[in-house]
mmCIF file of C-alpha atoms and ligand atoms in Angstrom:
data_model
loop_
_atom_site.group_PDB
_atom_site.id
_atom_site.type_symbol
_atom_site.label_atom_id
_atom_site.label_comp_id
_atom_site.label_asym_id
_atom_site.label_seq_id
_atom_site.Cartn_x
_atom_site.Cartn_y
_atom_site.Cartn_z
ATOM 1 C CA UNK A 1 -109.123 -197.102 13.455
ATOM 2 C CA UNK A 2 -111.816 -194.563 14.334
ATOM 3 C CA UNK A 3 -115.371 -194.357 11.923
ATOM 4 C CA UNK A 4 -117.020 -190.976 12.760
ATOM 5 C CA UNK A 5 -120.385 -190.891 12.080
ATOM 6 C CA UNK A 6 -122.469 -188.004 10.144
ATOM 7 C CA UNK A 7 -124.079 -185.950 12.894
ATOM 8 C CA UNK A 8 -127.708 -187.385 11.721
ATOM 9 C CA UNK A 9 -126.539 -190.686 12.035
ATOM 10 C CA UNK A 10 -129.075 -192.688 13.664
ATOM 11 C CA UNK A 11 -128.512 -195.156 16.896
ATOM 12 C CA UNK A 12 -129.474 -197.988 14.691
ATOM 13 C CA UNK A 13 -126.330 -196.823 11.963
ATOM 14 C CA UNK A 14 -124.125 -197.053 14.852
ATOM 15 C CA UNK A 15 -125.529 -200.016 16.016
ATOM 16 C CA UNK A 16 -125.026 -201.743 12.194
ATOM 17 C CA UNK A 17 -121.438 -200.555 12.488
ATOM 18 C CA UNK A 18 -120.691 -201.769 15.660
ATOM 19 C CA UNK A 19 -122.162 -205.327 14.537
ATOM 20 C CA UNK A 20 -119.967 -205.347 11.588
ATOM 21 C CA UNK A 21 -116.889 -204.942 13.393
ATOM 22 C CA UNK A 22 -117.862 -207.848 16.021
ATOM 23 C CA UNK A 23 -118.428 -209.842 12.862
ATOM 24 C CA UNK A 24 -115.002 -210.516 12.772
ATOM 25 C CA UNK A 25 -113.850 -210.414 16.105
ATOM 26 C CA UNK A 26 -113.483 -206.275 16.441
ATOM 27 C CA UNK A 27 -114.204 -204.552 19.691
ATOM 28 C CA UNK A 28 -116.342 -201.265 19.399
ATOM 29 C CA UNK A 29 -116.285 -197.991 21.635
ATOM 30 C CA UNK A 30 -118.776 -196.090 21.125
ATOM 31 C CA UNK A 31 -118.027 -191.976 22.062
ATOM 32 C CA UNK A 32 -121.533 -189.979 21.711
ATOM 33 C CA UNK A 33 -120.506 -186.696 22.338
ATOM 34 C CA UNK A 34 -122.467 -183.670 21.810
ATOM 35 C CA UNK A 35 -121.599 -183.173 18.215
ATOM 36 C CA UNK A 36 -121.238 -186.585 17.135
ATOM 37 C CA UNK A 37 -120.470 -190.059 17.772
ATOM 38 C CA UNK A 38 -117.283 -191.354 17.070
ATOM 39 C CA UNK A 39 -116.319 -195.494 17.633
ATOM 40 C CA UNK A 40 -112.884 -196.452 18.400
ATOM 41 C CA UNK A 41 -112.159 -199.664 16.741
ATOM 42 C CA UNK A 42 -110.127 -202.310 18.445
ATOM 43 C CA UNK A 43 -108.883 -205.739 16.858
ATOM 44 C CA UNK A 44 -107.044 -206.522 13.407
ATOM 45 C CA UNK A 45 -106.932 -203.543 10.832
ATOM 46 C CA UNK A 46 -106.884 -206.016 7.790
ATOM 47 C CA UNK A 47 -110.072 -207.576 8.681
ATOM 48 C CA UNK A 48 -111.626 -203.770 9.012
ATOM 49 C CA UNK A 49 -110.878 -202.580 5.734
ATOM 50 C CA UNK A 50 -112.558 -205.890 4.245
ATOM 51 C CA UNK A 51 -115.932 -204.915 5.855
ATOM 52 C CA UNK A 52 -116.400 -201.027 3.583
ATOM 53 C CA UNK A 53 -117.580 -199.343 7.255
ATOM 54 C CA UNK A 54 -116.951 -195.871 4.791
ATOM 55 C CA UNK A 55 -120.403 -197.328 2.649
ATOM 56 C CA UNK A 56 -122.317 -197.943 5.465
ATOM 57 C CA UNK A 57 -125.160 -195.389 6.219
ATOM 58 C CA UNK A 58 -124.914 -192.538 8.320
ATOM 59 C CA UNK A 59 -120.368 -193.291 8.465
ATOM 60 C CA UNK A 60 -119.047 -189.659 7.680
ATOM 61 C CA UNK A 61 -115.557 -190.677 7.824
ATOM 62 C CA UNK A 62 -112.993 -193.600 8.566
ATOM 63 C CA UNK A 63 -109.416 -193.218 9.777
ATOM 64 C CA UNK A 64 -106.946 -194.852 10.278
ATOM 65 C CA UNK A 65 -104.557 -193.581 13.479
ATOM 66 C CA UNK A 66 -101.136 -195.289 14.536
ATOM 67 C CA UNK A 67 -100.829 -193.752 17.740
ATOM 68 C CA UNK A 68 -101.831 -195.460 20.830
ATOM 69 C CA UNK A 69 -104.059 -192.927 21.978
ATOM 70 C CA UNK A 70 -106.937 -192.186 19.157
ATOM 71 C CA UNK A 71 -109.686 -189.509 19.787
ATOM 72 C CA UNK A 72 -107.108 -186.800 20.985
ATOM 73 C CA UNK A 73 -104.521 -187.763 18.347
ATOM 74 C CA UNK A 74 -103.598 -185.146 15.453
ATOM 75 C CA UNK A 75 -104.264 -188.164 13.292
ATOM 76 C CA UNK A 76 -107.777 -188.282 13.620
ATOM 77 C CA UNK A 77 -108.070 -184.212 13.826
ATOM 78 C CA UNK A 78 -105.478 -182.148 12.097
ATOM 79 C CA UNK A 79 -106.947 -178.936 13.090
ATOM 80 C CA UNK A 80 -105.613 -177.644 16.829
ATOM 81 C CA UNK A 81 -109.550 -177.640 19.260
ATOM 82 C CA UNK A 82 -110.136 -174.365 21.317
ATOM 83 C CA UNK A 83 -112.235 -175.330 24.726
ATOM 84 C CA UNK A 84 -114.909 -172.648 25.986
ATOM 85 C CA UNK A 85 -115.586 -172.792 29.428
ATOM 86 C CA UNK A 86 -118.030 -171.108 31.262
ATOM 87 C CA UNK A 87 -121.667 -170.392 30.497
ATOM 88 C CA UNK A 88 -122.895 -169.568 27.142
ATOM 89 C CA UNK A 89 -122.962 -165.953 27.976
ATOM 90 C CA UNK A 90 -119.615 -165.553 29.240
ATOM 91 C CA UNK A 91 -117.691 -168.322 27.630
ATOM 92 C CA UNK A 92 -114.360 -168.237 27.908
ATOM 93 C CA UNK A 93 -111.513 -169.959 24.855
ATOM 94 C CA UNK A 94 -108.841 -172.232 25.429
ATOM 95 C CA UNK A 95 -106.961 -172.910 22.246
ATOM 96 C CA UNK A 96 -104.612 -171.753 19.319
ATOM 97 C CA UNK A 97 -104.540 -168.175 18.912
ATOM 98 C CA UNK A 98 -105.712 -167.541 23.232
ATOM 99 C CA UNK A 99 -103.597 -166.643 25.900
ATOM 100 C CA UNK A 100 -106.350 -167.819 28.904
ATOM 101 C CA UNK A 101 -104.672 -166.614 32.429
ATOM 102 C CA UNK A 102 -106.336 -168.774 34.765
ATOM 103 C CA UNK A 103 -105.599 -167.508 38.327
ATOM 104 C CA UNK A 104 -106.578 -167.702 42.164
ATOM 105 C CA UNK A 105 -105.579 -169.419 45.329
ATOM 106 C CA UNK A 106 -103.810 -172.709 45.887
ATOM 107 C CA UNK A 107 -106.826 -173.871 48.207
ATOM 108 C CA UNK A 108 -110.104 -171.722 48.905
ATOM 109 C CA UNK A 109 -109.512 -171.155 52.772
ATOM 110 C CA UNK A 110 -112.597 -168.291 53.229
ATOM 111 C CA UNK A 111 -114.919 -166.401 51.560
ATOM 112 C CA UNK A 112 -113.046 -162.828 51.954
ATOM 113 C CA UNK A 113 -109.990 -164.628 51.227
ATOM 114 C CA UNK A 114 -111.144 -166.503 47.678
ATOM 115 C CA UNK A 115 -113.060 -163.172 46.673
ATOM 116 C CA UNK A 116 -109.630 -161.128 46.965
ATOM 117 C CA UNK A 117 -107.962 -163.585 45.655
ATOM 118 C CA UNK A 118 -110.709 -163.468 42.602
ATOM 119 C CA UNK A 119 -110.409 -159.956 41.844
ATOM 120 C CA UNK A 120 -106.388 -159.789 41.669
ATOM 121 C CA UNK A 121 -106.882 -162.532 38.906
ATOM 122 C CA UNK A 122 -109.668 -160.174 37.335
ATOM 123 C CA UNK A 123 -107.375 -157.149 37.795
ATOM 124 C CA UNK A 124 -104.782 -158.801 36.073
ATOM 125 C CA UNK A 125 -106.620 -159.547 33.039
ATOM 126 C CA UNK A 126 -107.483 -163.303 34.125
ATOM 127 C CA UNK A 127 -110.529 -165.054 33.000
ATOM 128 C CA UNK A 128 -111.090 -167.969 34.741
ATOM 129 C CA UNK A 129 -110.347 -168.247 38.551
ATOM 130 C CA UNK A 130 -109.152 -171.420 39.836
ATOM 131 C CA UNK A 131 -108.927 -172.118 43.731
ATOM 132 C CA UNK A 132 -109.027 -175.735 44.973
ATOM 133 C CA UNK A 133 -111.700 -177.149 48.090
ATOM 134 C CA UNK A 134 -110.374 -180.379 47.330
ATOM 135 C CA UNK A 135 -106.987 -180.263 48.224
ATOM 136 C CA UNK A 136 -105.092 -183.864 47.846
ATOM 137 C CA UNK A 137 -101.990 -183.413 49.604
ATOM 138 C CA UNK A 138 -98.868 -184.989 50.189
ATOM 139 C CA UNK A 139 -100.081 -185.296 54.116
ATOM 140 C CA UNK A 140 -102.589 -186.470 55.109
ATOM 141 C CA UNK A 141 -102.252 -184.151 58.321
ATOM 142 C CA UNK A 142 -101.781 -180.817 56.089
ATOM 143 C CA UNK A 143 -104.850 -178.852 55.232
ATOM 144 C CA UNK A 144 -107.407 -180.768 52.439
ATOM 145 C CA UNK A 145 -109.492 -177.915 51.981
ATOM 146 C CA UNK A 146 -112.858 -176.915 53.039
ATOM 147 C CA UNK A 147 -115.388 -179.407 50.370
ATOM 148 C CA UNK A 148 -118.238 -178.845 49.984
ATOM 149 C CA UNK A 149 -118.109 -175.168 51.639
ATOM 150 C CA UNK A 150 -115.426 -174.167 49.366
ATOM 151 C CA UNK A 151 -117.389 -175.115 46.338
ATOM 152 C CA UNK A 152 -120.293 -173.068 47.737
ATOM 153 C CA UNK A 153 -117.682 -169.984 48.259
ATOM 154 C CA UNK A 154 -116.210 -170.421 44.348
ATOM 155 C CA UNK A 155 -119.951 -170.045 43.337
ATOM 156 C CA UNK A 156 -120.530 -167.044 45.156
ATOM 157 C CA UNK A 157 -117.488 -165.474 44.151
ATOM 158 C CA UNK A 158 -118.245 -166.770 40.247
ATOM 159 C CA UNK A 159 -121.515 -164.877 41.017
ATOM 160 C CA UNK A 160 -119.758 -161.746 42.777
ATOM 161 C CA UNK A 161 -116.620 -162.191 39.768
ATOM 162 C CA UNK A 162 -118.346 -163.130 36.922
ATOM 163 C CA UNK A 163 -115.189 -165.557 36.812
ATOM 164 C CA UNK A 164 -115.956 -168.792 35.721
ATOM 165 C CA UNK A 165 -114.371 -171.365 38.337
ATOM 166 C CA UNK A 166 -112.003 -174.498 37.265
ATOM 167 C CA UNK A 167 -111.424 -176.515 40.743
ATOM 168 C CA UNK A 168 -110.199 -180.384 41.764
ATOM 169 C CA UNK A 169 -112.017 -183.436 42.096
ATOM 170 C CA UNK A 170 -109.791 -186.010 43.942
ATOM 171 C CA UNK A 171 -112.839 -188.998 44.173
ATOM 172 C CA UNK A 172 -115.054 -190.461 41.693
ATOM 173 C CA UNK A 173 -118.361 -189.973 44.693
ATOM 174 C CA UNK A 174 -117.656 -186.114 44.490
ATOM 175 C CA UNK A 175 -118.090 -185.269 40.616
ATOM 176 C CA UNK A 176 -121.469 -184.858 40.489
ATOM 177 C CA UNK A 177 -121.531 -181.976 43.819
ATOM 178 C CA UNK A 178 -118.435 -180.471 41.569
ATOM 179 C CA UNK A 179 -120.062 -180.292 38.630
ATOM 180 C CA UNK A 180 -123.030 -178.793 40.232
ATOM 181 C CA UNK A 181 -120.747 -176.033 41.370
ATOM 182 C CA UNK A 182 -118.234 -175.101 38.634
ATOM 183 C CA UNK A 183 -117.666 -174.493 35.278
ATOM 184 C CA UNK A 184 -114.182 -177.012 34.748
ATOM 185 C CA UNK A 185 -113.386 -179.709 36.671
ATOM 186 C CA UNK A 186 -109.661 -180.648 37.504
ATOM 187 C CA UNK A 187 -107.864 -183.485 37.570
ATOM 188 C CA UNK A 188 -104.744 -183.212 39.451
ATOM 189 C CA UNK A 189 -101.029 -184.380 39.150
ATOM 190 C CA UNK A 190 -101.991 -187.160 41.829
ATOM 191 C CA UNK A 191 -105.130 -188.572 39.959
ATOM 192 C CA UNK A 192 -103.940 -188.284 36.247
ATOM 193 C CA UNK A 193 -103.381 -192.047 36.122
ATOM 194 C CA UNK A 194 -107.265 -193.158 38.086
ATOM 195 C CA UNK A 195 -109.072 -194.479 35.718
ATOM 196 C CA UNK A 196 -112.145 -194.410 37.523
ATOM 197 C CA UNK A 197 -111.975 -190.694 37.768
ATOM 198 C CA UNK A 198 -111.199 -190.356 34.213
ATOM 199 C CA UNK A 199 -114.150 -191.695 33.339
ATOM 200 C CA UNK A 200 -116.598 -190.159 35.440
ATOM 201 C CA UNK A 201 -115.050 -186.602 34.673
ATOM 202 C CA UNK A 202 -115.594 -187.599 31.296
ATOM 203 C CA UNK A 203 -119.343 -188.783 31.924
ATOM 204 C CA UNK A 204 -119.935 -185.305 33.898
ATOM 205 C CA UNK A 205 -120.984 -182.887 30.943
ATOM 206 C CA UNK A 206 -118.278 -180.309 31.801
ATOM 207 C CA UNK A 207 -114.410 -179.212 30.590
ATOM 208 C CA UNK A 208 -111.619 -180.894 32.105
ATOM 209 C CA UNK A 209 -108.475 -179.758 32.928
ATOM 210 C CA UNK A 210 -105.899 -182.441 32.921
ATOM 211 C CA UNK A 211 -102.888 -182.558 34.650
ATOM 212 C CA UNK A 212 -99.597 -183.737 33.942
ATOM 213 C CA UNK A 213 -98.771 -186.754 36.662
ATOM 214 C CA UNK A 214 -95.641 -186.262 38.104
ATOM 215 C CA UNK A 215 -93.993 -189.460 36.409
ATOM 216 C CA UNK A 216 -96.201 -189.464 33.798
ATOM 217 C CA UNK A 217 -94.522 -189.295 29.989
ATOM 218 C CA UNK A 218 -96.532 -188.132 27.581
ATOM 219 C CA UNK A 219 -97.581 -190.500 26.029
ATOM 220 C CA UNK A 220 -98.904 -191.825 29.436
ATOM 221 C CA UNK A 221 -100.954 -188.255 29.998
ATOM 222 C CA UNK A 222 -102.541 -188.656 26.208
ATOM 223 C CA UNK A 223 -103.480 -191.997 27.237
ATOM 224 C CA UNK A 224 -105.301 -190.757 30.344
ATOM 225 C CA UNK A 225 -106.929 -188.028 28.123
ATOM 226 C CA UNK A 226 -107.972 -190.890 25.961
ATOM 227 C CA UNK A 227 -110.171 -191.896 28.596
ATOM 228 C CA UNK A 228 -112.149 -189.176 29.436
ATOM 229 C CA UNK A 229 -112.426 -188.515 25.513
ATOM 230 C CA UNK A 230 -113.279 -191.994 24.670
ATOM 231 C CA UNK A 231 -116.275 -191.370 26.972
ATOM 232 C CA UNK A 232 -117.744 -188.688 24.290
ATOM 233 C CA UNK A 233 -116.023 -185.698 25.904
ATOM 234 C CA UNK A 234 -113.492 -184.086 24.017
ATOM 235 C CA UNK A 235 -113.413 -180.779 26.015
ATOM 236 C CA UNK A 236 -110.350 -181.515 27.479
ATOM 237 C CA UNK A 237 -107.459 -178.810 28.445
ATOM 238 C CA UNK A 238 -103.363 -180.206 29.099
ATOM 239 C CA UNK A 239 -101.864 -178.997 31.542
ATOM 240 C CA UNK A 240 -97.637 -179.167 32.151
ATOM 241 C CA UNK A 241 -97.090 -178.708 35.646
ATOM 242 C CA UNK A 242 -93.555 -180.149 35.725
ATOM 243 C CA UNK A 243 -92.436 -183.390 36.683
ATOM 244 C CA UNK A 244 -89.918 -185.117 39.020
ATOM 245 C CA UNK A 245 -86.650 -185.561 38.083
ATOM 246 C CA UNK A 246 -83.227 -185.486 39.981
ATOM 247 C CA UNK A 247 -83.226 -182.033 40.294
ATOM 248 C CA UNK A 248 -84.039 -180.406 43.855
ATOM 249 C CA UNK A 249 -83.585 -176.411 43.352
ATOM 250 C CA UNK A 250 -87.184 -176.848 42.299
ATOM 251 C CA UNK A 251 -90.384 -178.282 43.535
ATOM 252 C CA UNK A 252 -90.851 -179.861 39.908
ATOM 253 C CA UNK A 253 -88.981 -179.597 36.446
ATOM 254 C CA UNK A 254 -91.096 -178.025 34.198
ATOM 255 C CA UNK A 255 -90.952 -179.990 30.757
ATOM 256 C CA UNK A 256 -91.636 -176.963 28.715
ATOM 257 C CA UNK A 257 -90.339 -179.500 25.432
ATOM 258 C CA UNK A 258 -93.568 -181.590 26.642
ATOM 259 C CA UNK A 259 -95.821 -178.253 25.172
ATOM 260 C CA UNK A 260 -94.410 -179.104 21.676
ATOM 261 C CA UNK A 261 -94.603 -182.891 21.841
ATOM 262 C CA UNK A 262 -98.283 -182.441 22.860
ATOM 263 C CA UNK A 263 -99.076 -179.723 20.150
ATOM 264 C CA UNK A 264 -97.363 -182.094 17.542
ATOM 265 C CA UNK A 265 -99.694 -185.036 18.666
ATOM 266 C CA UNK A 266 -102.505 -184.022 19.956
ATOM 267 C CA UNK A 267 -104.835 -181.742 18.510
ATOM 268 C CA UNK A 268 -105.956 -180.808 22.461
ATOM 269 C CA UNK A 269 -105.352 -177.511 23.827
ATOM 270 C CA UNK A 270 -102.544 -177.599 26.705
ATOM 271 C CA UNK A 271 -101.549 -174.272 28.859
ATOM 272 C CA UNK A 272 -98.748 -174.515 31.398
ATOM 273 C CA UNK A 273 -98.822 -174.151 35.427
ATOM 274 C CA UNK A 274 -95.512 -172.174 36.206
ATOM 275 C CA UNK A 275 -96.671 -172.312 39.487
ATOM 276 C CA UNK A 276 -96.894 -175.754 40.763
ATOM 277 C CA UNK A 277 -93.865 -176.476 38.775
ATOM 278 C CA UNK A 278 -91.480 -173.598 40.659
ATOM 279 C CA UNK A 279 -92.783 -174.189 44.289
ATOM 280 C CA UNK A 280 -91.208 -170.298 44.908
ATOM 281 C CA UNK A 281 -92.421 -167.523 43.487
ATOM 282 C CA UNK A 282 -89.266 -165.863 42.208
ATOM 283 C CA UNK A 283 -89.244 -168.558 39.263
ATOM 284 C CA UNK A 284 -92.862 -168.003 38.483
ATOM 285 C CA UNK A 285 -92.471 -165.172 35.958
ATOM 286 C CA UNK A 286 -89.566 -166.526 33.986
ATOM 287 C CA UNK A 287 -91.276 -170.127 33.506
ATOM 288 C CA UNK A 288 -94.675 -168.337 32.288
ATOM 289 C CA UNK A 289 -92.351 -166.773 29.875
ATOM 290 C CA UNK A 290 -91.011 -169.896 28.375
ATOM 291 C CA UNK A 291 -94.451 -171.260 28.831
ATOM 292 C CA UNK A 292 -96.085 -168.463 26.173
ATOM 293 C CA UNK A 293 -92.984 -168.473 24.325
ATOM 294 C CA UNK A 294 -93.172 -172.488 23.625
ATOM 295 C CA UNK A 295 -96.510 -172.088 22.485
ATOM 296 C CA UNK A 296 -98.408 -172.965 25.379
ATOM 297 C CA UNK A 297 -102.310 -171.552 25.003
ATOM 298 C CA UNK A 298 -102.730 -170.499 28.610
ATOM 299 C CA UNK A 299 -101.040 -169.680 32.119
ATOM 300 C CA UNK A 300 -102.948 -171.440 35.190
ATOM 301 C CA UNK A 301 -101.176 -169.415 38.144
ATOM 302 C CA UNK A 302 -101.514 -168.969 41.980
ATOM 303 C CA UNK A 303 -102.196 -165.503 43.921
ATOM 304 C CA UNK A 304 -103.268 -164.989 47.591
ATOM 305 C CA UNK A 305 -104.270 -161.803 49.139
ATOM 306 C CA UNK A 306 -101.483 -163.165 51.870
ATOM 307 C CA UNK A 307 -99.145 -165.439 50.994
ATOM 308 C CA UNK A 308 -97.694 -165.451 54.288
ATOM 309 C CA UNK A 309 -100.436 -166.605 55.773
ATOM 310 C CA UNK A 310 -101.644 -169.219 53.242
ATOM 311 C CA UNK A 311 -102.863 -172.547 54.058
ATOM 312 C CA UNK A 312 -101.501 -174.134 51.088
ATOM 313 C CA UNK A 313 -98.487 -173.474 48.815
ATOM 314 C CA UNK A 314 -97.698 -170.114 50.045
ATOM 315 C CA UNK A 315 -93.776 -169.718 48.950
ATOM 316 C CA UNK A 316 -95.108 -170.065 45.129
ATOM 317 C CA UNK A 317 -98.287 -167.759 45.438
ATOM 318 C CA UNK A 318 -98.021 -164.385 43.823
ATOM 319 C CA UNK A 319 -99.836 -161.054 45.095
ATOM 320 C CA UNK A 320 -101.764 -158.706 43.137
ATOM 321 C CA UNK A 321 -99.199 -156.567 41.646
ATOM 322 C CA UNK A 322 -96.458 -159.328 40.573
ATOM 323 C CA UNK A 323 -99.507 -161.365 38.564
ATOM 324 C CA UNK A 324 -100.378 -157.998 36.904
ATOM 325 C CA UNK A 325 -96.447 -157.571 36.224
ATOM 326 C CA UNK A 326 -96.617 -161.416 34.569
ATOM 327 C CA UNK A 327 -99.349 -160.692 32.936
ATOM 328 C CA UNK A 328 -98.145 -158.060 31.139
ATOM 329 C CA UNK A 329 -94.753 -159.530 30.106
ATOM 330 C CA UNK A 330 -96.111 -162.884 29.243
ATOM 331 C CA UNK A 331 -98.666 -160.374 26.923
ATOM 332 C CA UNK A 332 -95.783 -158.832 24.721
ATOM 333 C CA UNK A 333 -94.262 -162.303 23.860
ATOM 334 C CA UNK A 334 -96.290 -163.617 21.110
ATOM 335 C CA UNK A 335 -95.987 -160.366 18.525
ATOM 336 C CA UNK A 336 -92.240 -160.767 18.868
ATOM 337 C CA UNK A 337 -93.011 -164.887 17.936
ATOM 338 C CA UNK A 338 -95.219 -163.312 14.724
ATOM 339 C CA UNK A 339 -97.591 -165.043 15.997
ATOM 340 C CA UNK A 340 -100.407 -162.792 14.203
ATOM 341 C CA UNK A 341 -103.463 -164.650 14.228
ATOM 342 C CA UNK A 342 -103.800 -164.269 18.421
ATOM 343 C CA UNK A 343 -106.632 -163.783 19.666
ATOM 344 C CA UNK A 344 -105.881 -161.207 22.498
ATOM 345 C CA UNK A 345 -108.314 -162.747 25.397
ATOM 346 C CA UNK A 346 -106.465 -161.252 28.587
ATOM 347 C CA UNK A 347 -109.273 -158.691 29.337
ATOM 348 C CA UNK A 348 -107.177 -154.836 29.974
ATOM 349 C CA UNK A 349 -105.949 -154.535 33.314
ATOM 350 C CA UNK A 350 -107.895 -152.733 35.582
ATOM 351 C CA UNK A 351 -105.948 -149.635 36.571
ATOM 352 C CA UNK A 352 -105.643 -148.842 40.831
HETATM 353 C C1 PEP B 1 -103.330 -177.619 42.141
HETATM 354 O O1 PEP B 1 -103.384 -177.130 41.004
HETATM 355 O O2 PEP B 1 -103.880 -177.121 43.117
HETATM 356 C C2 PEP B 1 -102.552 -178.865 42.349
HETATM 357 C C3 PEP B 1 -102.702 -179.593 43.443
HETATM 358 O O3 PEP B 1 -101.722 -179.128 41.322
HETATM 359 P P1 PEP B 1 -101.018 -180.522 40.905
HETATM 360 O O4 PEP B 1 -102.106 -181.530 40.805
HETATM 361 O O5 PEP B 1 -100.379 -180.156 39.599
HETATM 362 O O6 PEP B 1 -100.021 -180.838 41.992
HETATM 363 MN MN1 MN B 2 -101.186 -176.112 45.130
#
């Protein structure tokens, strides 16, 4: 059960309702989140409707929500969220109606080399650049990124861009430099089920973008979602990067049927990562298709000024022109879906 409270609900209303529900034996979360405060309710339903929480002051609304996971249920919001990201003069959507490319490097290896990287995204129509300088990799002895001196080049080149910058925190004691430096923080495949990191991403103020864990079902990745919500951030962004099944031809299966389970149940945005999911570029184009086409509300996609020479994930990286070629054939596919209330947020290529 979930009680949201009216937005000038006072911390001694939420206070009384938490001390109603302990009354008999109830467990309270309380979510303050920009907006409003929501409190999760824990413990026997019966003994909740017997207490009226709906006449109690400053209680906008009670409901009641069967699935495991509450605040990012469809139960408790009906209506699909859109995410902005970025700062509030350049704030970028992520939601029903959007088609948000995110693009840019695997791992920020230089300044030249993020920058380039930054405007082929741009030319392509992305808004948001992604480029990781926290890389957690399978090896320990492959490249892990720069740190802190690739969060210093993503600001410059959000500065340079105008690109607002989505990039990976692998450890709870590096949020807060993150945050400092970008507009979204990420939570990789690898870290989807770390608690710890759920909640401090959800304590940090910004967007998160949420990976899919490799073996995670979905229910599983609503869960961790559930986390970072339940700590009064709802801002959060899905993302299906594919998962690991018996399958070898590629690096990951990409669950496009997850899209539509998560759209049914959750009222969160969720875009796909046709990237991470291929491993080769020659597969990247056709799974951004069936991304858009499933309903997905975004692409998050890698290009390098050299793939050949990349530090990280080169065989899946596209160059300039090939994003610019998905770009446009992802952007014919929802008119022939009738999809006519999108939004068209894929800025015009640049031409040259
Ligand atoms: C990434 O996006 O750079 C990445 C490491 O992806 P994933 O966590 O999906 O493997
Ligand atoms: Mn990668």
């Amino acid at each position: 059960m979930v009680v949201v409270m009216a937005p000038d609900a006072t911390p001694e209303d939420v206070a009384a309702v938490v001390a109603k529900v302990e009354s008999v034996g109830g467990e309270a979360f309380v979510s303050a989140g920009v907006r409003r405060t929501i409190i999760g309710l824990v413990g026997d339903i019966e003994s909740f409707h017997h207490l009226n929480l709906r006449t109690l002051r400053g209680v906008a609304d009670v409901h009641r929500i069967s699935d495991p996971y509450k605040l990012v249920s469809r139960q408790h919001q009906a209506d699909r969220s859109t995410v902005w990201v970025g700062p509030a003069e350049q704030q970028v959507p992520i939601g029903p109606g959007t088609f948000t490319l995110i693009a840019g490097p695997c791992a920020v290896e230089s300044a030249q080399q993020t920058l380039e990287a930054a405007r082929m995204a741009q030319a392509a129509g992305a808004t948001l650049l992604r480029g990781g300088a926290f890389k957690p990799r399978t090896s320990p002895y492959a490249f892990q990124g720069l740190g802190v001196r690739g969060l210093e080049i993503l600001a410059d080149v959000r500065v340079a861009t105008g690109l607002p910058v989505v990039t990976e925190v692998v450890d709870v004691r590096d949020v807060g430099v993150v945050a400092e430096h970008a507009d979204m923080l990420q939570v990789g495949a690898r870290n989807m089920g770390n608690v710890g990191l759920l909640q401090a991403v959800g304590d940090a103020g910004l967007p998160v973008l949420l990976k899919r864990g490799m073996t995670a079902t979905v229910e599983e990745w609503l869960m961790a979602a559930e986390y970072i919500a339940q700590r009064g951030n709802l801002e959060v962004v899905l993302c299906e990067r594919g998962i690991r099944t018996f399958e070898t031809a590629t690096r990951n299966t990409l669950d496009i049927s997850a899209v539509a389970v998560v759209q049914a149940s959750s009222h969160l945005p969720v875009i796909v990562d046709p990237s991470h999911a291929a491993g080769r570029k020659d597969l990247v184009v056709p799974l951004a298709r069936a991304g858009i086409a499933v309903g997905a509300d975004g692409l998050i996609v890698d290009v390098h000024p050299s793939p050949e020479t990349a530090l990280c994930d080169g065989p899946q990286a596209l160059e300039g022109t090939e994003l610019r070629e998905l770009a446009s054939a992802v952007r014919r596919i929802p008119p022939l879906l009738g999809r006519e209330n999108a939004r068209e947020h894929l800025r015009p290529a640049v031409v040259g």
